[in-house]
Short mmCIF file of C-alpha atoms in Angstrom, two decimals:
data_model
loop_
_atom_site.label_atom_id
_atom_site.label_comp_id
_atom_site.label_asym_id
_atom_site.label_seq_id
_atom_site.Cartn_x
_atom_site.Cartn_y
_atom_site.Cartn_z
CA UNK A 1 120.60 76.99 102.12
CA UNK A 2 121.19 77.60 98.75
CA UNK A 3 119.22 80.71 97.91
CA UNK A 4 119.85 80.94 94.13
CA UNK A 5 117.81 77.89 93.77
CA UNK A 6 115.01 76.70 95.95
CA UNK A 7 112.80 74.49 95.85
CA UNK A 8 108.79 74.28 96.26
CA UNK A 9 106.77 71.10 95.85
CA UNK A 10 108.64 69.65 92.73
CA UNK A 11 109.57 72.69 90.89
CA UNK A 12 112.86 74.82 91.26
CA UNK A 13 113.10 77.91 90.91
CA UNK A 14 116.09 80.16 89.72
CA UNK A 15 115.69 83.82 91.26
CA UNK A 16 117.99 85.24 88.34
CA UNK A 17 115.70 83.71 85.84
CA UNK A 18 112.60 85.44 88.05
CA UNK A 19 113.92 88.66 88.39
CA UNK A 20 114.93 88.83 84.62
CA UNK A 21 111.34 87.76 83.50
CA UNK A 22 110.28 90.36 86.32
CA UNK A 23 112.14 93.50 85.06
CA UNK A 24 110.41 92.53 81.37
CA UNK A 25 107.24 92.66 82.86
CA UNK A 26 107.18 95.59 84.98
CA UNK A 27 108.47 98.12 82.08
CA UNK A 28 106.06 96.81 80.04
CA UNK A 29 102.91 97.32 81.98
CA UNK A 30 105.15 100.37 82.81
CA UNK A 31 105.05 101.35 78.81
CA UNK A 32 101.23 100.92 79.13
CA UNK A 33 100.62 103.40 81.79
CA UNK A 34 102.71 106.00 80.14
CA UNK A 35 100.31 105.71 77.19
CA UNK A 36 97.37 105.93 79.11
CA UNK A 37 98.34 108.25 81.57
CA UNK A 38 95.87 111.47 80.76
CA UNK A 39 93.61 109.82 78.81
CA UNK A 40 89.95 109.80 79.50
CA UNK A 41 90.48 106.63 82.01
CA UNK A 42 87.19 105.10 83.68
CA UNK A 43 87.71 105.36 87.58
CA UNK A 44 85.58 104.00 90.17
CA UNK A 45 85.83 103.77 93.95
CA UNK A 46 86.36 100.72 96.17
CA UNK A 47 85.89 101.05 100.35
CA UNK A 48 85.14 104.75 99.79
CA UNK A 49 85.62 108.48 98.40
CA UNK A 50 89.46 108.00 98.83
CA UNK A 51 89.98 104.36 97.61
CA UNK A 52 90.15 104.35 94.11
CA UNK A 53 90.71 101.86 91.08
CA UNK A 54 91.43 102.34 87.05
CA UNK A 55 90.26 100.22 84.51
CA UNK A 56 94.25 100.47 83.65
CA UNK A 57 95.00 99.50 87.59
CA UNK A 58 92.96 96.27 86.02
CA UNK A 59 94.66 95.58 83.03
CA UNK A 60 98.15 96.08 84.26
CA UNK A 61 97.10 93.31 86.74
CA UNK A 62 95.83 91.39 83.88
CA UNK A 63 98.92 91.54 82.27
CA UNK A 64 101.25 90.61 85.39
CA UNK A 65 99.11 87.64 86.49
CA UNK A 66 98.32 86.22 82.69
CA UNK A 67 102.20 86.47 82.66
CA UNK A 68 102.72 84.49 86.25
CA UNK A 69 99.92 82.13 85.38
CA UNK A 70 102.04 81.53 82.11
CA UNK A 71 105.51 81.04 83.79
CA UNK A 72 104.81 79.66 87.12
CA UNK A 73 101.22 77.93 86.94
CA UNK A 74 101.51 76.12 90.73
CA UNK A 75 102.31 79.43 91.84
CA UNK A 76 99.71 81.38 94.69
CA UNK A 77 98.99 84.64 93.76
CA UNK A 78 97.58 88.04 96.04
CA UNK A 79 96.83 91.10 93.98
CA UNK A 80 95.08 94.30 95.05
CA UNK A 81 91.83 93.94 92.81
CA UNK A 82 91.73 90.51 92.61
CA UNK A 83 92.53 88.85 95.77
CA UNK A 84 94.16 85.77 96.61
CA UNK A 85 94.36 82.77 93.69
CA UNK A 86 95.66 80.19 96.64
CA UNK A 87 97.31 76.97 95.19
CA UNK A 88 99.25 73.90 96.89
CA UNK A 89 102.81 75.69 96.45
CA UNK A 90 105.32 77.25 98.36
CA UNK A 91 105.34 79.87 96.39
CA UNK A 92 103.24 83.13 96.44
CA UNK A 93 103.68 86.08 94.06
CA UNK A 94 102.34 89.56 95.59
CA UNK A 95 101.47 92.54 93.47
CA UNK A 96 100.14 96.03 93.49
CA UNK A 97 100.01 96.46 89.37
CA UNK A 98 99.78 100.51 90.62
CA UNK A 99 100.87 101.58 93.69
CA UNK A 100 99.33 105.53 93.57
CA UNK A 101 96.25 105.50 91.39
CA UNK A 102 94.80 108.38 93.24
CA UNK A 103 98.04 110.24 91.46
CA UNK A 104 97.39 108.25 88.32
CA UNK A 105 93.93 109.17 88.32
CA UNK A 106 94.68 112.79 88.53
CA UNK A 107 97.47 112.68 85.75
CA UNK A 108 100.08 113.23 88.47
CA UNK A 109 103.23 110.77 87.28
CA UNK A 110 104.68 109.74 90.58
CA UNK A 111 103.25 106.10 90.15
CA UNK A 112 104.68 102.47 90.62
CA UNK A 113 104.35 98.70 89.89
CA UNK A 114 105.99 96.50 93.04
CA UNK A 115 105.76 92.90 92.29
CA UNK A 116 107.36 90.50 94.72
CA UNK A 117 107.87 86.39 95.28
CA UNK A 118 107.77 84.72 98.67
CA UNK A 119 109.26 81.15 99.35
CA UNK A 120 107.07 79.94 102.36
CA UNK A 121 107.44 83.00 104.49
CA UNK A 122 110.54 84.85 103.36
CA UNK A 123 110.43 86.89 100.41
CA UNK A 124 112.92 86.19 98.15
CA UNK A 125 112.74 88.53 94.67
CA UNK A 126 111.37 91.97 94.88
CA UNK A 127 110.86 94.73 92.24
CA UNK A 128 109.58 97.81 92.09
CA UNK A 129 109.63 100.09 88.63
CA UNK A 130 108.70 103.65 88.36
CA UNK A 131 107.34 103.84 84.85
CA UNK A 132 107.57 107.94 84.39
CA UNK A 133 110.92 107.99 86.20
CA UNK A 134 112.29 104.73 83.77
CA UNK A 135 113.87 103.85 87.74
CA UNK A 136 113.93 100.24 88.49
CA UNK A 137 114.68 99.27 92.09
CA UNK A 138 115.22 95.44 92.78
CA UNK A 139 116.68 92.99 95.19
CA UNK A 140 117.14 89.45 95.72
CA UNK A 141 117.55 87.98 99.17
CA UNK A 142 120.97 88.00 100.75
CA UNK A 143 122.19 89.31 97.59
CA UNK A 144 121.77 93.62 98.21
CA UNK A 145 119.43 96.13 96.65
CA UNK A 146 119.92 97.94 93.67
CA UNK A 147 118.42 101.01 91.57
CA UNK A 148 119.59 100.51 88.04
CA UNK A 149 123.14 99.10 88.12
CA UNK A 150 123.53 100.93 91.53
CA UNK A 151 123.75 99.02 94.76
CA UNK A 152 121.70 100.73 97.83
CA UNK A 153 122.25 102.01 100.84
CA UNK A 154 119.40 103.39 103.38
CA UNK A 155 120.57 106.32 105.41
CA UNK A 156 123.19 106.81 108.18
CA UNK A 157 120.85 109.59 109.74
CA UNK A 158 120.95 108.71 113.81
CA UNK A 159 118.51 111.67 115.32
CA UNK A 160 115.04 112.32 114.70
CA UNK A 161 115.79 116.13 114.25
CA UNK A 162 118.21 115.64 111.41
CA UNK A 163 115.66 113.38 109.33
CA UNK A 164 113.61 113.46 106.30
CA UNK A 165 110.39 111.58 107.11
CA UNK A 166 107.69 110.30 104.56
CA UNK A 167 104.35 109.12 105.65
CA UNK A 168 100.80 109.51 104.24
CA UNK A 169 97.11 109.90 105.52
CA UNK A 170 94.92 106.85 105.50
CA UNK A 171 92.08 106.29 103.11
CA UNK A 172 89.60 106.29 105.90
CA UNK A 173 90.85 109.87 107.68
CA UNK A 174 86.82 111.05 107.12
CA UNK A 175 85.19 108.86 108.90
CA UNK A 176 88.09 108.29 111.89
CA UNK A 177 89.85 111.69 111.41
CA UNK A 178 92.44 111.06 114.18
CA UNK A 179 93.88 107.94 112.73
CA UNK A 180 96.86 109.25 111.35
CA UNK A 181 96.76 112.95 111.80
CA UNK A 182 97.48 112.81 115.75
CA UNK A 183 100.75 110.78 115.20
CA UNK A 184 101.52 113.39 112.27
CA UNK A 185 101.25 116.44 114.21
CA UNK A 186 103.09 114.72 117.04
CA UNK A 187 106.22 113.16 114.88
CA UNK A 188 105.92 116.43 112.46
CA UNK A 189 107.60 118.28 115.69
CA UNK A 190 110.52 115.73 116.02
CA UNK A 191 111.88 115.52 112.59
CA UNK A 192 113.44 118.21 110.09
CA UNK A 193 110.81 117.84 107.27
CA UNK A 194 108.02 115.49 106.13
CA UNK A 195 107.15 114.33 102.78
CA UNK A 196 104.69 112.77 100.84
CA UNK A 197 104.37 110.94 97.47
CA UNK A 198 101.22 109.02 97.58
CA UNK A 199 103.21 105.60 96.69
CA UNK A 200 104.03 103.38 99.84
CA UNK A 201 106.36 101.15 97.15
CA UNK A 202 108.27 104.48 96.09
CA UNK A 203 108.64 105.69 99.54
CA UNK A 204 110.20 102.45 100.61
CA UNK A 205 112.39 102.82 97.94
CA UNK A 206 113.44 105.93 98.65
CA UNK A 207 114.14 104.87 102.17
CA UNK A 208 116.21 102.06 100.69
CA UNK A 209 118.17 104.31 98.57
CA UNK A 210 118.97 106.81 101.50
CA UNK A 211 117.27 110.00 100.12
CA UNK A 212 114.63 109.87 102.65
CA UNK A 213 115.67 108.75 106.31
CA UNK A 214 112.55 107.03 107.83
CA UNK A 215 108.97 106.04 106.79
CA UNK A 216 105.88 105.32 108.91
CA UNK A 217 102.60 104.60 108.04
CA UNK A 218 98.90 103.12 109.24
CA UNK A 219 97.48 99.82 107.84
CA UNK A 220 99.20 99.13 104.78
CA UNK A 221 98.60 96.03 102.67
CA UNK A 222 100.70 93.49 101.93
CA UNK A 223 100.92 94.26 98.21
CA UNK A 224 101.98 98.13 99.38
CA UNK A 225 105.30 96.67 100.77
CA UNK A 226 106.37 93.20 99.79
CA UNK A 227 108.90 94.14 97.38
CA UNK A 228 109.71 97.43 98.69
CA UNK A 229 110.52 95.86 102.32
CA UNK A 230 112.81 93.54 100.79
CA UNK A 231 114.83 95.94 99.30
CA UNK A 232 114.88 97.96 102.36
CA UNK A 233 116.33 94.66 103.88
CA UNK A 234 118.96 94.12 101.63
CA UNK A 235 119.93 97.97 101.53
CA UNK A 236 120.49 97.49 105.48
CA UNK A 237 117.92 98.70 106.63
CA UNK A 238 114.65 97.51 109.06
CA UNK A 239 111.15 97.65 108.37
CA UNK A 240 108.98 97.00 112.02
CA UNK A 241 105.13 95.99 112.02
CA UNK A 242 103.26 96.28 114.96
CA UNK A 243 99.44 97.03 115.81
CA UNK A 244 98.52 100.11 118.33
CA UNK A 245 94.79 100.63 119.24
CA UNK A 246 93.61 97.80 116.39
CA UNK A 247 95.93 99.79 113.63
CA UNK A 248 98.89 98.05 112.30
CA UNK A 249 101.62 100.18 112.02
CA UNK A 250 104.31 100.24 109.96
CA UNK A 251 107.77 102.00 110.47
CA UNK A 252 110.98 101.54 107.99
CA UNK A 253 114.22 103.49 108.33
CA UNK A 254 118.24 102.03 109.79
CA UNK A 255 118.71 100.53 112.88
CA UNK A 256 119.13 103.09 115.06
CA UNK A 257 116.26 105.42 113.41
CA UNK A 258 113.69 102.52 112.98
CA UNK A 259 114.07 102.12 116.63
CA UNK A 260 113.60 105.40 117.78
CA UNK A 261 110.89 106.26 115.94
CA UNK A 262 108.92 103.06 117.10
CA UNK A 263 109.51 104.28 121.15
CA UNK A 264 107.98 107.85 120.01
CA UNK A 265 104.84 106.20 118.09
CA UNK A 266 104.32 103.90 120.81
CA UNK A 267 104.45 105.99 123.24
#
């Protein structure tokens, strides 16, 4: 199959030309964060206390799907706020506009956009861009991952006890308190440090870029890891999904380390 153009329905798409118009996009609603980062922002919550949204989590989404509604009109969208637009097309763009708005909302600058386009069920063009950082991570399929003009590599770390982990505590910890916490205090004893950044699309990049050795985390959305799993693909590495007591779990990290740390989470 030719992957640098495929078609869906009677439109073909080149992935270059996507990920070009993609980059443009992402720094700009990138550029529009920056500005409004610290300002007097109207925040609301969603499912509870923990779950929040910006008025500028909405109008970076704005932006991105005015922008894909523009471009690629046939196209199936799933956003964070706004759901799923479902059209007759093969194609289905997935976006979190701001992946860590609980760290946006506080003024903290570890924040990201992850955009990503799926061709019937593979996904075949994702970005992520870290607006405060200027760091854009990308990757088309069967083509690598890159940060910048850098190509990526996840992590040749084979033992628990020599890793850097990153995880993070679920939305919902008040109400069901040992969600995540009794896997953290169990894994926290296996591995060499843990770390936390409140962005599931930066953490998968950093996983993808071998600074941090493994990820795992509790029911995650699709728009938290569409692009970054991608680019954890194409940097060799494996991302696993699985459910465990009704929770879907999700685990990212090499071959050998991916594997391992499924056996002790399962277990």
């Amino acid at each position: 199959m030719d992957l640098k153009f495929l078609k869906g329905g009677s439109e073909i798409i080149d992935r270059e030309e996507v990920l070009k118009k993609v980059k443009n996009w992402v720094r700009e609603v990138g550029e529009l964060q920056l500005e409004k980062l610290n300002d007097n922002i109207k925040v609301r919550t969603k499912s509870n206390k923990n779950d929040l949204v910006t008025e500028v989590d909405e109008l970076s989404e704005k932006i991105l799907m005015d922008y894909i509604n523009q471009e690629y009109p046939d196209h199936s969208i799933l956003s964070e706020e706004s759901g799923i637009e479902e059209r007759d097309s093969k194609y289905k763009w997935i976006i979190d506009p701001l992946d860590g708005t609980t760290n946006y909302a506080h003024g903290f600058s570890l924040f990201a956009i992850s955009v990503a386009l799926k061709h019937k069920d593979d996904t075949i063009v994702g970005v992520v861009y870290l607006p405060s950082l200027k760091k854009l991570y990308y990757a088309l399929k069967g083509e690598g991952a890159f940060v910048g003009q850098k190509r990526l590599q996840v992590s040749t770390t084979k033992h628990l006890d020599e890793s850097l982990l990153i995880t993070d505590l679920s939305y919902y910890r008040d109400k069901d308190p040992d969600e995540n916490i009794n896997y953290f205090n169990e894994i926290i004893k296996e591995v060499r440090g843990v770390r936390k950044t409140g962005s599931a699309a930066l953490d998968l990049c950093c996983i993808a870029e071998g600074s941090l050795d493994c990820f795992w985390e509790l029911e995650l959305k699709p728009w938290d890891i569409a692009a970054g799993s991608l680019i954890i693909e194409e940097a060799g590495g494996r991302v696993i999904t699985f459910s465990k007591e009704a929770k879907l779990i999700i685990i990212a990290a090499n071959k050998i380390l991916s594997t391992t740390l499924m056996q002790k989470i399962k277990k």
